[in-house]
């Protein structure tokens, strides 16, 4: 029973992290290392700064 609750809580946590974009930086780093190993990996701060600037420059549909 406890294991089922832990698994459920873990699944809910994963869902919200995906929804809010908390895992995006680690996914981007994995992508860079696989497909562009010669490129320098930006810091997490640089990644989010560039991403937000790109979103502001090229607005797309979003809820808020």
Tab-separated table of C-alpha atoms in Angstrom:
chain	number	residue	atom	x	y	z
A	1	UNK	CA	0.000	0.000	0.000
A	2	UNK	CA	2.776	2.423	0.920
A	3	UNK	CA	4.648	1.614	-2.304
A	4	UNK	CA	1.527	2.366	-4.343
A	5	UNK	CA	1.152	5.746	-2.593
A	6	UNK	CA	4.818	6.580	-3.216
A	7	UNK	CA	4.494	5.629	-6.866
A	8	UNK	CA	1.342	7.743	-7.200
A	9	UNK	CA	3.004	10.729	-5.536
A	10	UNK	CA	6.034	10.314	-7.773
A	11	UNK	CA	3.824	10.240	-10.857
A	12	UNK	CA	1.968	13.389	-9.799
A	13	UNK	CA	5.278	15.119	-9.088
A	14	UNK	CA	6.645	14.120	-12.508
A	15	UNK	CA	3.479	15.404	-14.208
A	16	UNK	CA	3.661	18.838	-12.591
A	17	UNK	CA	7.393	19.162	-13.306
A	18	UNK	CA	6.732	18.387	-16.962
A	19	UNK	CA	3.780	20.783	-17.042
A	20	UNK	CA	5.759	23.635	-15.502
A	21	UNK	CA	8.938	22.998	-17.529
A	22	UNK	CA	11.178	22.107	-14.593
A	23	UNK	CA	12.842	19.300	-16.586
A	24	UNK	CA	13.428	21.330	-19.756
A	25	UNK	CA	17.007	22.340	-18.944
A	26	UNK	CA	18.146	18.782	-18.257
A	27	UNK	CA	16.447	17.601	-21.465
A	28	UNK	CA	18.204	20.382	-23.397
A	29	UNK	CA	21.585	19.415	-21.935
A	30	UNK	CA	21.002	15.771	-22.880
A	31	UNK	CA	20.043	16.851	-26.411
A	32	UNK	CA	23.179	18.962	-26.763
A	33	UNK	CA	25.467	16.186	-25.572
A	34	UNK	CA	23.907	13.691	-27.994
A	35	UNK	CA	23.484	15.813	-31.117
A	36	UNK	CA	25.924	18.716	-30.686
A	37	UNK	CA	28.834	17.448	-28.545
A	38	UNK	CA	31.111	20.241	-29.771
A	39	UNK	CA	28.843	23.015	-28.440
A	40	UNK	CA	29.321	24.460	-24.986
A	41	UNK	CA	26.468	23.720	-22.580
A	42	UNK	CA	24.991	26.954	-21.185
A	43	UNK	CA	24.382	27.400	-17.495
A	44	UNK	CA	20.822	26.927	-16.345
A	45	UNK	CA	20.491	30.677	-15.865
A	46	UNK	CA	21.726	31.354	-19.419
A	47	UNK	CA	19.346	28.712	-20.774
A	48	UNK	CA	16.258	30.266	-19.160
A	49	UNK	CA	17.310	33.817	-20.058
A	50	UNK	CA	17.685	32.844	-23.728
A	51	UNK	CA	14.459	30.850	-23.727
A	52	UNK	CA	12.415	33.685	-22.212
A	53	UNK	CA	13.946	36.208	-24.629
A	54	UNK	CA	13.064	33.934	-27.573
A	55	UNK	CA	9.488	33.612	-26.299
A	56	UNK	CA	9.146	37.365	-25.929
A	57	UNK	CA	10.553	37.979	-29.408
A	58	UNK	CA	8.351	35.304	-31.015
A	59	UNK	CA	5.107	35.089	-29.026
A	60	UNK	CA	2.973	32.013	-29.602
A	61	UNK	CA	-0.295	30.813	-28.212
A	62	UNK	CA	-0.207	30.255	-24.486
A	63	UNK	CA	-2.739	30.358	-21.738
A	64	UNK	CA	-1.327	33.359	-19.841
